[in-house]
PDB file of C-alpha atoms in Angstrom:
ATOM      1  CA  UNK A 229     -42.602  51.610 -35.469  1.00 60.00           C
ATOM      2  CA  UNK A 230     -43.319  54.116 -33.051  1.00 59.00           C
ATOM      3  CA  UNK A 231     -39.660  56.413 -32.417  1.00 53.00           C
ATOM      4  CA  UNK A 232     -38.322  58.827 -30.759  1.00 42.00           C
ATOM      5  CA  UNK A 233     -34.948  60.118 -32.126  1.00 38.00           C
ATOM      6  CA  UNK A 234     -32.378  62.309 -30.182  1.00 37.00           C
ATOM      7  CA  UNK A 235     -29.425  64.038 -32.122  1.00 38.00           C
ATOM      8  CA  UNK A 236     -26.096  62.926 -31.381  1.00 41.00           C
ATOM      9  CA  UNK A 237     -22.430  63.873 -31.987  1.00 42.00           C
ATOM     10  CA  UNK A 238     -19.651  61.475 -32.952  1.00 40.00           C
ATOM     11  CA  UNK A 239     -18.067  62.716 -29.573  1.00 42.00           C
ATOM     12  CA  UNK A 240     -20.668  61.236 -27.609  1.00 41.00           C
ATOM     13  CA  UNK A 241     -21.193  57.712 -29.140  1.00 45.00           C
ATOM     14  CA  UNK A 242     -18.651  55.571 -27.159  1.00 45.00           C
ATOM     15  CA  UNK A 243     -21.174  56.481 -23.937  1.00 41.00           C
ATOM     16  CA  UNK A 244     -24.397  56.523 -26.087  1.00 40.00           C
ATOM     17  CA  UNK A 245     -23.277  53.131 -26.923  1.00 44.00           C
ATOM     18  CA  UNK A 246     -22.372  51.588 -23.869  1.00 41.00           C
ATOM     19  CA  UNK A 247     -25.525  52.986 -21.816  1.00 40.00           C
ATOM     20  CA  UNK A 248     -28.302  53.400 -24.593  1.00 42.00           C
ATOM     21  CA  UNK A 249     -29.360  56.493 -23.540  1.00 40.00           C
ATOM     22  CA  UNK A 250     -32.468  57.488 -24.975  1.00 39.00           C
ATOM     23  CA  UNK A 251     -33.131  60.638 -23.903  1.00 41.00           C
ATOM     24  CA  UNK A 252     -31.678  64.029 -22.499  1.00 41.00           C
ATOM     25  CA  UNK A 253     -31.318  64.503 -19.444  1.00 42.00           C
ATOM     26  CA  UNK A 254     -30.192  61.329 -18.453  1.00 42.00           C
ATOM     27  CA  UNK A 255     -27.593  59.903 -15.861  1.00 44.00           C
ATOM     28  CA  UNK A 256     -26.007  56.622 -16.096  1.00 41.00           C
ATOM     29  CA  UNK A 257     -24.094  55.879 -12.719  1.00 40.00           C
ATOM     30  CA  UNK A 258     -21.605  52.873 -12.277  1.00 40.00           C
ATOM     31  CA  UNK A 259     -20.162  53.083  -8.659  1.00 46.00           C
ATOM     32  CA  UNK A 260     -21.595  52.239  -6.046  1.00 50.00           C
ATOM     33  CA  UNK A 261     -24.735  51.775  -7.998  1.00 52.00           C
ATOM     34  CA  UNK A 262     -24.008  50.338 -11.402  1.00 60.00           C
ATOM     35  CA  UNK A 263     -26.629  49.194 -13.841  1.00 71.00           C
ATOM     36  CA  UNK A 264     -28.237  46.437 -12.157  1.00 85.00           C
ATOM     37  CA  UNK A 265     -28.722  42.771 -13.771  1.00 92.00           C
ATOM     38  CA  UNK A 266     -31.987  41.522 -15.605  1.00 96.00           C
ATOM     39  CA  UNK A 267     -32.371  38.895 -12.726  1.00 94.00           C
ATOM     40  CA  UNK A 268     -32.813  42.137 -10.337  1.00 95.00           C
ATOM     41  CA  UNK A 269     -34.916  44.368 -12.417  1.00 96.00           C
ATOM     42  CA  UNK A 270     -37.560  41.425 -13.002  1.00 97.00           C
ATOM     43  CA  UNK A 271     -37.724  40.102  -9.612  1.00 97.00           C
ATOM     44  CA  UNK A 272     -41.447  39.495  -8.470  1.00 97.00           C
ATOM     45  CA  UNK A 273     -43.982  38.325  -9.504  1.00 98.00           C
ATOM     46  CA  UNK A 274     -45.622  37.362 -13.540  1.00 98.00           C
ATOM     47  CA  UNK A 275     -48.972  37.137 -14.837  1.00 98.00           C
ATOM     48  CA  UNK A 276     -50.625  34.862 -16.797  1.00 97.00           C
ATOM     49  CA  UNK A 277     -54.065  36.299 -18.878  1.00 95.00           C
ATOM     50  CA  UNK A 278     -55.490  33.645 -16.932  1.00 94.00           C
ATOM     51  CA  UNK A 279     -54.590  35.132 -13.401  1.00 92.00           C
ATOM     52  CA  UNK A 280     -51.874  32.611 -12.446  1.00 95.00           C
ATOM     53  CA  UNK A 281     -49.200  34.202 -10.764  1.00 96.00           C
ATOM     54  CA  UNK A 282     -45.631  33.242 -10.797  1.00 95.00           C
ATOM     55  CA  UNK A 283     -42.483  34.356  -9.520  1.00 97.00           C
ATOM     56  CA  UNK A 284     -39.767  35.269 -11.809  1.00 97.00           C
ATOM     57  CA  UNK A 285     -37.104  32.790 -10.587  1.00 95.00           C
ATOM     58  CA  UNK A 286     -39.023  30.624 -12.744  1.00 95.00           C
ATOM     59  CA  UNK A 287     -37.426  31.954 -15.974  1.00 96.00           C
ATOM     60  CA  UNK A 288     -33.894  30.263 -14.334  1.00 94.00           C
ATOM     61  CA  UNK A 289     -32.172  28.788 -17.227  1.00 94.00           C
ATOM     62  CA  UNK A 290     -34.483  29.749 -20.189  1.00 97.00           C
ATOM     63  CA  UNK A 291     -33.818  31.978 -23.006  1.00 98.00           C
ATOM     64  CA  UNK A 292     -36.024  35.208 -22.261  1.00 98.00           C
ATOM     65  CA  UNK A 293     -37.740  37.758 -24.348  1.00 98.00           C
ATOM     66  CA  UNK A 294     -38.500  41.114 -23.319  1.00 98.00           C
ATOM     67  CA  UNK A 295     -41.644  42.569 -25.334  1.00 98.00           C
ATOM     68  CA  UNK A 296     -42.410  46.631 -25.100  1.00 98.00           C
ATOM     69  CA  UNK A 297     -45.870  46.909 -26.540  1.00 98.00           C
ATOM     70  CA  UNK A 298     -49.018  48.845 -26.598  1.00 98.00           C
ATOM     71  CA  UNK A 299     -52.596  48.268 -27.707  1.00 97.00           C
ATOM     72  CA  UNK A 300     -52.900  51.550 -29.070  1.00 97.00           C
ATOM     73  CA  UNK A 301     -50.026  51.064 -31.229  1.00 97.00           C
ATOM     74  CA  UNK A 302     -50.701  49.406 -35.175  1.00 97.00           C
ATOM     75  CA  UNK A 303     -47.384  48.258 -35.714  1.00 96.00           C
ATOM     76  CA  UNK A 304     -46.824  46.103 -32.143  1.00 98.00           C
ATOM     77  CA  UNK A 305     -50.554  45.070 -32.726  1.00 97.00           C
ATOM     78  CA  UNK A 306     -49.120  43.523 -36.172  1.00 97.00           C
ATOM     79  CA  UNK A 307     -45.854  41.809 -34.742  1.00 97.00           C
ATOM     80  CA  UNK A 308     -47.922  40.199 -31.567  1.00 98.00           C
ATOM     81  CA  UNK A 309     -49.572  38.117 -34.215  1.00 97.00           C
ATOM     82  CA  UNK A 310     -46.609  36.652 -36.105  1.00 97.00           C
ATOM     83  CA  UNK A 311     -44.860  36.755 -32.113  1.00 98.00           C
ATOM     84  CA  UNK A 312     -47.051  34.161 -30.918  1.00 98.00           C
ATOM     85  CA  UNK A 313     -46.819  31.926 -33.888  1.00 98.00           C
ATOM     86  CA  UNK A 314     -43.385  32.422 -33.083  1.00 98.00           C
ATOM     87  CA  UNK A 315     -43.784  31.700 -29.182  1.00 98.00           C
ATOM     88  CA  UNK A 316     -45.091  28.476 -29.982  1.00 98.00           C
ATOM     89  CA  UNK A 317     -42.732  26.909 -32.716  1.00 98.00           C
ATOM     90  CA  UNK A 318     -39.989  27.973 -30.366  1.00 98.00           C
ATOM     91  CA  UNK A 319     -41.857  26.245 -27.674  1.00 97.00           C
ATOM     92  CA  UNK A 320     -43.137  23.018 -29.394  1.00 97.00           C
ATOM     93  CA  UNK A 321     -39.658  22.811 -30.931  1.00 96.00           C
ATOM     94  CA  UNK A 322     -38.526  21.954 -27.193  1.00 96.00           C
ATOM     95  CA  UNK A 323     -36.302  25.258 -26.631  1.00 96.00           C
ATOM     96  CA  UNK A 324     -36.989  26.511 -23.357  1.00 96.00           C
ATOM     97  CA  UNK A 325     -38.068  30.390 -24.007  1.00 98.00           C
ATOM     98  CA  UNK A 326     -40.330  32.489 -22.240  1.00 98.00           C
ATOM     99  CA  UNK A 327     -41.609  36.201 -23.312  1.00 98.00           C
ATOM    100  CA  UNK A 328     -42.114  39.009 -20.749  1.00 98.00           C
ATOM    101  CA  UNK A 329     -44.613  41.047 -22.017  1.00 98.00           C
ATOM    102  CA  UNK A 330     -43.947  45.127 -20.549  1.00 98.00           C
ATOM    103  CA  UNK A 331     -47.206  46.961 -21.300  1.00 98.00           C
ATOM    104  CA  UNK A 332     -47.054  50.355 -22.327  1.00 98.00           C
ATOM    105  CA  UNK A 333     -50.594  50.450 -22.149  1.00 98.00           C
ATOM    106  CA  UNK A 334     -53.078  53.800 -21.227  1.00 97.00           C
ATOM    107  CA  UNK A 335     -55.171  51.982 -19.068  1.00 97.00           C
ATOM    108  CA  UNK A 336     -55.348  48.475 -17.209  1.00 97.00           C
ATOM    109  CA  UNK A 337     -58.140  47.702 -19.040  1.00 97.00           C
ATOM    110  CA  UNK A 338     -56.378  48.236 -22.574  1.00 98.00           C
ATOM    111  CA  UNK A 339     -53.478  46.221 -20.961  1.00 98.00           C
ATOM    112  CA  UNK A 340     -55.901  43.288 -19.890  1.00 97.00           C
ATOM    113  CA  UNK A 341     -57.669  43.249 -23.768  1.00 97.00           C
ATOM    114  CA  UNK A 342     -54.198  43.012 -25.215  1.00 98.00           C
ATOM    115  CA  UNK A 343     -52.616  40.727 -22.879  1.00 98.00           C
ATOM    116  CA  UNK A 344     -55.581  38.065 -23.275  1.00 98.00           C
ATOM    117  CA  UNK A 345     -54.559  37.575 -27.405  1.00 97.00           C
ATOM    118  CA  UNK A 346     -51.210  36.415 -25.536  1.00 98.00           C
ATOM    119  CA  UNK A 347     -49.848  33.097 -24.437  1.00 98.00           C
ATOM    120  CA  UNK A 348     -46.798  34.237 -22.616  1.00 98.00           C
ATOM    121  CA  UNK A 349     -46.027  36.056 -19.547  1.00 98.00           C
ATOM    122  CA  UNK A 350     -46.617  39.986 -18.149  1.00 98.00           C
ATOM    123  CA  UNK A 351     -45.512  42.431 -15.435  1.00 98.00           C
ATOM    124  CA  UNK A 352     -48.489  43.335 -13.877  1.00 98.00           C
ATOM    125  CA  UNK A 353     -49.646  46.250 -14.877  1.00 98.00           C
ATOM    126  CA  UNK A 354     -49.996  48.213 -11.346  1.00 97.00           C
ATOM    127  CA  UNK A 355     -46.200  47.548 -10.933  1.00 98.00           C
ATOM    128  CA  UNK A 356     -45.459  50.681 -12.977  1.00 97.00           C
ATOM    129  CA  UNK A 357     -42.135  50.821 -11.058  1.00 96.00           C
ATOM    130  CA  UNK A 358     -41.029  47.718 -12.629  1.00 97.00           C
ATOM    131  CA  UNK A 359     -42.066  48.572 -15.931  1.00 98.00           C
ATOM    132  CA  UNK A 360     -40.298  51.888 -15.799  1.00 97.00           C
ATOM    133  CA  UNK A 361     -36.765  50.292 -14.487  1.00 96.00           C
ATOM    134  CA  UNK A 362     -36.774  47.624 -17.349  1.00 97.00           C
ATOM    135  CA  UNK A 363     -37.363  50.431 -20.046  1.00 96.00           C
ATOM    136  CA  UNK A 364     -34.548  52.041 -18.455  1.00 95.00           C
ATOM    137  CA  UNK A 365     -31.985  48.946 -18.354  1.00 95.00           C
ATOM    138  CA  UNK A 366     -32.934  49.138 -22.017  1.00 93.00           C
ATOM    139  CA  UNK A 367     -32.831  52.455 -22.980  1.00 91.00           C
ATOM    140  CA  UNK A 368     -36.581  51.311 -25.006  1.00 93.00           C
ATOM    141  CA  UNK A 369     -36.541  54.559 -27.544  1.00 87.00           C
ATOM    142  CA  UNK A 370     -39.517  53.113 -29.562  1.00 92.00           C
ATOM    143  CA  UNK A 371     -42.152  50.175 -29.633  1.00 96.00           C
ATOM    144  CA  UNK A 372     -42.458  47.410 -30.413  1.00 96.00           C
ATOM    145  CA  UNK A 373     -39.317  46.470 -29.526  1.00 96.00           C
ATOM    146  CA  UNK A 374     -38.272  42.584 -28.703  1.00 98.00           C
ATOM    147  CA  UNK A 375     -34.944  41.767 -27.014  1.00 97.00           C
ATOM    148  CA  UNK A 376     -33.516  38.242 -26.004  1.00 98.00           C
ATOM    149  CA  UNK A 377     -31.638  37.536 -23.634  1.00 97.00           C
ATOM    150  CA  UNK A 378     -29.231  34.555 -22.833  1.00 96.00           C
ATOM    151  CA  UNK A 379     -30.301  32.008 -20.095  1.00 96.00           C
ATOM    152  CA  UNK A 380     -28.144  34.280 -17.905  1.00 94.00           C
ATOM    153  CA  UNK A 381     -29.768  37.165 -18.684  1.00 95.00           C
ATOM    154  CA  UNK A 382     -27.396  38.565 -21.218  1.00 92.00           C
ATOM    155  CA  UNK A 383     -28.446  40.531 -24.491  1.00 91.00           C
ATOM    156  CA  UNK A 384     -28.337  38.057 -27.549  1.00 92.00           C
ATOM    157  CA  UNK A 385     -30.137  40.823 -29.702  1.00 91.00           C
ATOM    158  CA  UNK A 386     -32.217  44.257 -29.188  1.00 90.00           C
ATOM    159  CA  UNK A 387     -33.468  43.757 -32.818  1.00 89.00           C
ATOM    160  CA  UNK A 388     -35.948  40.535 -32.016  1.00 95.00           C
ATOM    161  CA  UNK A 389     -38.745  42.498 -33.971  1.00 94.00           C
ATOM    162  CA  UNK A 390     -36.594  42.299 -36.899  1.00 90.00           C
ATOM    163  CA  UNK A 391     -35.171  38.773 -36.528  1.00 93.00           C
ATOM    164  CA  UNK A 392     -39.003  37.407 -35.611  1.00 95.00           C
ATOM    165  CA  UNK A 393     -40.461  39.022 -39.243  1.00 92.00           C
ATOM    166  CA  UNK A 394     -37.301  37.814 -41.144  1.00 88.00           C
ATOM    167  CA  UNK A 395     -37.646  33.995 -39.963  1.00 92.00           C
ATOM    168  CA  UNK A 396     -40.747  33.018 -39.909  1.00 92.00           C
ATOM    169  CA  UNK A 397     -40.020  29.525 -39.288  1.00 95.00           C
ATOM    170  CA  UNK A 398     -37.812  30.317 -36.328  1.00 97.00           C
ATOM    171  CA  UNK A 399     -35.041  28.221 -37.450  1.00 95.00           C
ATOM    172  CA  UNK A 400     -32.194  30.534 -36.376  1.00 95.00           C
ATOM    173  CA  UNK A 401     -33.579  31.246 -32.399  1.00 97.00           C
ATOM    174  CA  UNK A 402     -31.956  32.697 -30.565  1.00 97.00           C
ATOM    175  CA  UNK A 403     -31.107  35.066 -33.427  1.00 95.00           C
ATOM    176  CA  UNK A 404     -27.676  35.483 -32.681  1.00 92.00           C
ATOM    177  CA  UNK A 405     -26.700  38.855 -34.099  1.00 86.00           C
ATOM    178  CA  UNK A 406     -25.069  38.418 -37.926  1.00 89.00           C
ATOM    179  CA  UNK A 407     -21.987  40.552 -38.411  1.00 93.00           C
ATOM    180  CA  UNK A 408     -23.084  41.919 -41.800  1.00 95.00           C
ATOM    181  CA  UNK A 409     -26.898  42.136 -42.816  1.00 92.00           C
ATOM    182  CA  UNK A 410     -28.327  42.575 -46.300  1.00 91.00           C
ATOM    183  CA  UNK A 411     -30.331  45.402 -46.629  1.00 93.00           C
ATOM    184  CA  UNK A 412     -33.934  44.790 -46.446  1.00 89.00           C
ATOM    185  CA  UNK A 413     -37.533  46.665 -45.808  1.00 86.00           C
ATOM    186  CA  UNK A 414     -37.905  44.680 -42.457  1.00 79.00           C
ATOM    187  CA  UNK A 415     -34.422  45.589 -41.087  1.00 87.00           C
ATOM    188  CA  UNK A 416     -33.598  49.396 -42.743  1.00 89.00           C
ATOM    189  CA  UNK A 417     -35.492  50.724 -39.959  1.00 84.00           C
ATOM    190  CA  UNK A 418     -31.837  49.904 -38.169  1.00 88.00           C
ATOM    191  CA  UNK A 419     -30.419  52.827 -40.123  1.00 93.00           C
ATOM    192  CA  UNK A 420     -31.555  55.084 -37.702  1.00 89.00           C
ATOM    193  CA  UNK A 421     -30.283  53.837 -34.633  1.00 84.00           C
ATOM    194  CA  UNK A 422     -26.219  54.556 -35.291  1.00 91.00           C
ATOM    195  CA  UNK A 423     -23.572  54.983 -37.606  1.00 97.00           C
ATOM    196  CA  UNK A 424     -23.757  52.038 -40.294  1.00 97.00           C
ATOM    197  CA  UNK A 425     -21.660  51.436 -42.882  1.00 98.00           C
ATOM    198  CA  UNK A 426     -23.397  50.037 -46.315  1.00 97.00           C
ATOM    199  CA  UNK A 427     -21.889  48.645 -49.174  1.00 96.00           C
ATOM    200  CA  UNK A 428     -23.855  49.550 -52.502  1.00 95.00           C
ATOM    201  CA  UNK A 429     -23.372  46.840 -54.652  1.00 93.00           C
ATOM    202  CA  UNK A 430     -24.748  46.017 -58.164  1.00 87.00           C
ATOM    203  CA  UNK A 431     -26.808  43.230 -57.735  1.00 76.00           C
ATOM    204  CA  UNK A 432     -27.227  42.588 -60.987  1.00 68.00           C
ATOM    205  CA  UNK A 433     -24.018  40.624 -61.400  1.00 66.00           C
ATOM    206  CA  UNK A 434     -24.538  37.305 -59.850  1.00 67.00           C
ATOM    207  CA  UNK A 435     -22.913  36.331 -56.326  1.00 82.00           C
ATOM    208  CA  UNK A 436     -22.364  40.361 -55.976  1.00 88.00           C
ATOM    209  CA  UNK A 437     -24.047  40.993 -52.683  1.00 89.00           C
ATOM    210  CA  UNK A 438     -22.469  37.283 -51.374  1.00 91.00           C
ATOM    211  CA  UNK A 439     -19.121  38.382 -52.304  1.00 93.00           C
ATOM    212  CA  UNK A 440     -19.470  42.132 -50.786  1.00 94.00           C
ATOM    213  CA  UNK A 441     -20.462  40.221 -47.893  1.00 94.00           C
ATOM    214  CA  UNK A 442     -17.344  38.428 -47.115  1.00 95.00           C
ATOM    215  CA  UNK A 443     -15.136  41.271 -47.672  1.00 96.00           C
ATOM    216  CA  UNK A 444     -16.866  43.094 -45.023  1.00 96.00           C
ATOM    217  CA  UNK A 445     -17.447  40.004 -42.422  1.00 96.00           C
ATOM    218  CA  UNK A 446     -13.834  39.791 -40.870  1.00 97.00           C
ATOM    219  CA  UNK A 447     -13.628  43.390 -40.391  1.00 96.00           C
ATOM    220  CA  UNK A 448     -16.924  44.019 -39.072  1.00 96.00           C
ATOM    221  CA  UNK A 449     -16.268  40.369 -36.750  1.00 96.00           C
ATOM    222  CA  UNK A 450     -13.159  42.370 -35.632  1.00 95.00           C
ATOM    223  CA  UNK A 451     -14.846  45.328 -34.673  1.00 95.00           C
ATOM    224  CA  UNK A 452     -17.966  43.238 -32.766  1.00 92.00           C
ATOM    225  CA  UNK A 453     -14.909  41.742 -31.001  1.00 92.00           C
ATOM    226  CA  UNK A 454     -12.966  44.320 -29.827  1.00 94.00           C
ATOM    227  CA  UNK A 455     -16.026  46.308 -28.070  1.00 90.00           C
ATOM    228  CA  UNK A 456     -17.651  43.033 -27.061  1.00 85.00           C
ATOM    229  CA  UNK A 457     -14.024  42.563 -24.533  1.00 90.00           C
ATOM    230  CA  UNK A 458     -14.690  45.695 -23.449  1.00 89.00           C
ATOM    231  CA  UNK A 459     -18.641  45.564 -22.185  1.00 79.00           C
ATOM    232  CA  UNK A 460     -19.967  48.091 -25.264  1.00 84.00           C
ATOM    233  CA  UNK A 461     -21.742  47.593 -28.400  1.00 83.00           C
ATOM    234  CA  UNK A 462     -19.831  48.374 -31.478  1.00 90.00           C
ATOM    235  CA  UNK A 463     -20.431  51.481 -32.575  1.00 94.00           C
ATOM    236  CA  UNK A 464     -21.105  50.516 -36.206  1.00 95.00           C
ATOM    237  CA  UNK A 465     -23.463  48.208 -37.796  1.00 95.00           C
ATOM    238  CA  UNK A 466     -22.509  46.627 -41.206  1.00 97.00           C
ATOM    239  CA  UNK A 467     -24.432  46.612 -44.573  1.00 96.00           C
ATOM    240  CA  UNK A 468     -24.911  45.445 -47.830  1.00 96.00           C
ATOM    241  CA  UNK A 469     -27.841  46.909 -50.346  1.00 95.00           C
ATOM    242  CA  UNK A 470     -28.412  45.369 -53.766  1.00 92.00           C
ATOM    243  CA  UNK A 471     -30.416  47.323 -56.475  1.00 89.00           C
ATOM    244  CA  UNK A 472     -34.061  47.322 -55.383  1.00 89.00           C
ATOM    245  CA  UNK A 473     -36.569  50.387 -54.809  1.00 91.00           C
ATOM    246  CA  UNK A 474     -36.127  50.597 -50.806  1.00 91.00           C
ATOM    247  CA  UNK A 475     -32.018  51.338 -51.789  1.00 93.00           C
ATOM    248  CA  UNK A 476     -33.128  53.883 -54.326  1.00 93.00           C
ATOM    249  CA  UNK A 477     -34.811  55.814 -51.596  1.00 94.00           C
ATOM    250  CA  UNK A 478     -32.223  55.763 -49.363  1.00 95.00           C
ATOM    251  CA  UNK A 479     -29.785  56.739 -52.250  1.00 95.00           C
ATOM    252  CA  UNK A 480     -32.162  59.347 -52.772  1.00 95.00           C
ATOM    253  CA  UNK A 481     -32.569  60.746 -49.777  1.00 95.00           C
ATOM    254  CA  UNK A 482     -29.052  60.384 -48.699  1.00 96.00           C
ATOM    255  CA  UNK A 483     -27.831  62.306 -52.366  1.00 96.00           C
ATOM    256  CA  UNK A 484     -25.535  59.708 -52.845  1.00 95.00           C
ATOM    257  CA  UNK A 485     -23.860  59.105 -56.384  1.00 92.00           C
ATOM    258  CA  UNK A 486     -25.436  55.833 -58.549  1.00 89.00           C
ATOM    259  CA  UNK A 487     -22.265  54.275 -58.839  1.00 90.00           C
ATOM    260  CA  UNK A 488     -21.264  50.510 -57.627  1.00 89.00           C
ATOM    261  CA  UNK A 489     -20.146  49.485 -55.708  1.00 92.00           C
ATOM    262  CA  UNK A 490     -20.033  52.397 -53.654  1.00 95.00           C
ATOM    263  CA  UNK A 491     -18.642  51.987 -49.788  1.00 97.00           C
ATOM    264  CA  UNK A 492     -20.500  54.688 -47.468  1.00 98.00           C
ATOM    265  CA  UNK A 493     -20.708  55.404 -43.511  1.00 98.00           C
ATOM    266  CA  UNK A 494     -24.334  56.831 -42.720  1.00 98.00           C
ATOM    267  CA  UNK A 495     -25.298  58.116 -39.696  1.00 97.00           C
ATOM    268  CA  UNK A 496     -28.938  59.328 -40.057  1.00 95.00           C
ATOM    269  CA  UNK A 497     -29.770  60.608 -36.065  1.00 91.00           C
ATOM    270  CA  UNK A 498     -26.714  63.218 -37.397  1.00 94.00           C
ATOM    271  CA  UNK A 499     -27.706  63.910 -40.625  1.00 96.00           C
ATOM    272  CA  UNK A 500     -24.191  62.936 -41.744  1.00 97.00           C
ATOM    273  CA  UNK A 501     -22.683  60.871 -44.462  1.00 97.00           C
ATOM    274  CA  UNK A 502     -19.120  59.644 -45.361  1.00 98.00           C
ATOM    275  CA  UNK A 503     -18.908  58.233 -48.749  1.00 97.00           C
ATOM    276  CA  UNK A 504     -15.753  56.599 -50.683  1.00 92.00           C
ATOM    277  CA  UNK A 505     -16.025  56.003 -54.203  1.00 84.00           C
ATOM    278  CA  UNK A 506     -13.873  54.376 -56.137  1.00 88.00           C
ATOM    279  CA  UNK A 507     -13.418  51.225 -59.016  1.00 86.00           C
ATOM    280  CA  UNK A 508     -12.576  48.373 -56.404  1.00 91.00           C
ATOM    281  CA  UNK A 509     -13.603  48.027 -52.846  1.00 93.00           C
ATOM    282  CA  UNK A 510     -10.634  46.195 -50.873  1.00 95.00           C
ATOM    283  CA  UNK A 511     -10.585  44.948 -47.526  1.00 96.00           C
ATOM    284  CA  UNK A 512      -7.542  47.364 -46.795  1.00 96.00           C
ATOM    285  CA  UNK A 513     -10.244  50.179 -48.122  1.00 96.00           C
ATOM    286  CA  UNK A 514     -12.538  49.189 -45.902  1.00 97.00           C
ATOM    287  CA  UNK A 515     -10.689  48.656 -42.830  1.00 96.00           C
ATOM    288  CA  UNK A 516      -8.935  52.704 -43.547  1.00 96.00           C
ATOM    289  CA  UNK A 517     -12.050  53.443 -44.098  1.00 97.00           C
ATOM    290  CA  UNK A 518     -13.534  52.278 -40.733  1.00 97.00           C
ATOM    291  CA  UNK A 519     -10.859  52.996 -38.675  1.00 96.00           C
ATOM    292  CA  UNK A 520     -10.725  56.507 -39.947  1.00 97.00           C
ATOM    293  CA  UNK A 521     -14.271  57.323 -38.978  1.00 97.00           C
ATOM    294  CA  UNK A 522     -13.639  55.816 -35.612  1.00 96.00           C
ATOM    295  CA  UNK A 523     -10.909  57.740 -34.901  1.00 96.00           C
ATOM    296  CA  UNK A 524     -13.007  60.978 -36.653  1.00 96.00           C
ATOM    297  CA  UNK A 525     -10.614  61.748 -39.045  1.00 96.00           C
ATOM    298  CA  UNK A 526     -13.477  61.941 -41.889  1.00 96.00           C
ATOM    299  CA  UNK A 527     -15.207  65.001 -42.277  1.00 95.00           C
ATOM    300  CA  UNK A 528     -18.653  64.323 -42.954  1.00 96.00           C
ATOM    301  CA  UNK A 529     -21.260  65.828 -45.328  1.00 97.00           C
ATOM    302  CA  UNK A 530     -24.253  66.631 -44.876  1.00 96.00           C
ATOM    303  CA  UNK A 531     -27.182  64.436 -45.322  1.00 94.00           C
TER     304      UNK A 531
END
């Protein structure tokens, strides 16, 4: 994946959160202006790689996705074949879903050769306006990146990249975001985009990861809650990593002891790490444990 990483302090990450800010300076401005709705940013008209034109009222009560992608780039060349696989068990499935393909593209002429492998719909590429505003509503740090949205235009999940490799068969569209995730190659990349807590578990023991999994659910679910009411992502993501060579790396890399289970807070971007070992791993731990770091009452070391 093509990134671009910014450092941030723990100070700033209720506002990172809540605007996605990807890069300094910006200014995110509420009244009079306020960030304006998907409905708005889109309006005008599409492209098929046929020429047909249509307006983007069309996409009225379908599920959207929003694809930043290059030509020039390996890795969105790679997901823009499994994505149109995708496209069309969604479609064939009878789900009404459309993609809204946002070139990032050198030249019109790269942007038509990539846009003709797709069956799905594009902002033209002269409207560079348009392209610019939706990478802005999205604070779009890196490509590819694939978010769907909610038949009123609302964010199901910024990680559709992830959730397209990971189900292959599409049987859990819309991809509704899952409060804890299981540690993977596809979705690790998520590390870097916020404080995550991660559960090292031994996976060795049977039902281990399962188990580590709901002890973490209701406290993450609580968390998802509590800054969903208030209009902000939640400002931690949730974890558990089994025994396998990716986890070894990060172990690695991070300098964190081999024990398990082992209950750490990682925040890559700051080269920071909270980590609290000991025998049993409770949900009271856990929940101390989050609430501390929210409230910064951890001191971190360094990564």
């Amino acid at each position: 994946r093509v990134n671009m990483s910014v450092h941030r302090n723990p100070a700033t990450l209720k506002l990172w959160n809540k605007y996605r800010i990807s890069n300094i300076p910006s200014l995110s401005l509420e009244f009079p202006w306020g960030p304006k709705p998907f409905r708005e940013v889109i309006a005008g008209p599409l492209l098929r790689n046929n020429g047909q034109s249509l307006e983007s009222s069309s996409l009225e009560g379908s599920h959207v996705g929003v694809y930043f992608s290059a030509h020039w780039c390996p890795p969105c060349r790679s997901l823009t074949r499994v994505l149109v696989e995708s496209y069309r068990k969604i479609k064939e499935a009878g789900q009404s879903f459309e993609i809204i393909f946002v070139s990032a593209d050198r030249s019109e002429e790269s942007f038509k050769q990539y846009f003709s492998e797709m069956p799905w719909l594009a902002v033209p590429y002269t409207d560079e306006a348009r392209r610019s505003r939706l990478n802005r509503l999205y604070g779009i740090q890196g490509i590819p990146t694939l978010i769907v949205l909610d038949p009123q235009g609302e964010v199901i999940t910024r990680q559709g990249r992830v959730e397209v490799l990971n189900d292959e068969d599409c049987r859990e569209f819309p991809w509704h975001p899952k409060p804890v995730l299981e540690l993977s190659d596809s979705n690790a990349t998520q590390l870097n985009e916020g404080p995550c807590l991660v559960l090292f578990v031994d996976s060795e023991d049977d039902g281990e990861s399962e188990a580590a999994k709901q002890l973490i659910q209701p406290i993450a679910e609580k968390i998802i809650a509590k800054y969903k009411a208030k209009e902000e992502e939640a400002p931690l993501l949730f974890f558990v990593a089994g025994e396998d060579d990716m986890t070894d790396s990060l172990r690695d890399y991070t300098n964190l002891p081999e024990a398990a289970p082992l209950l750490t807070i990682l925040d890559m971007s700051a080269r920071a790490k909270y980590v609290m070992d000991v025998e049993e791993i409770t949900p009271a731990i856990v929940e101390a444990f989050v609430n501390d770091f929210l409230a910064e009452k951890l001191k971190p070391e360094p990564i």
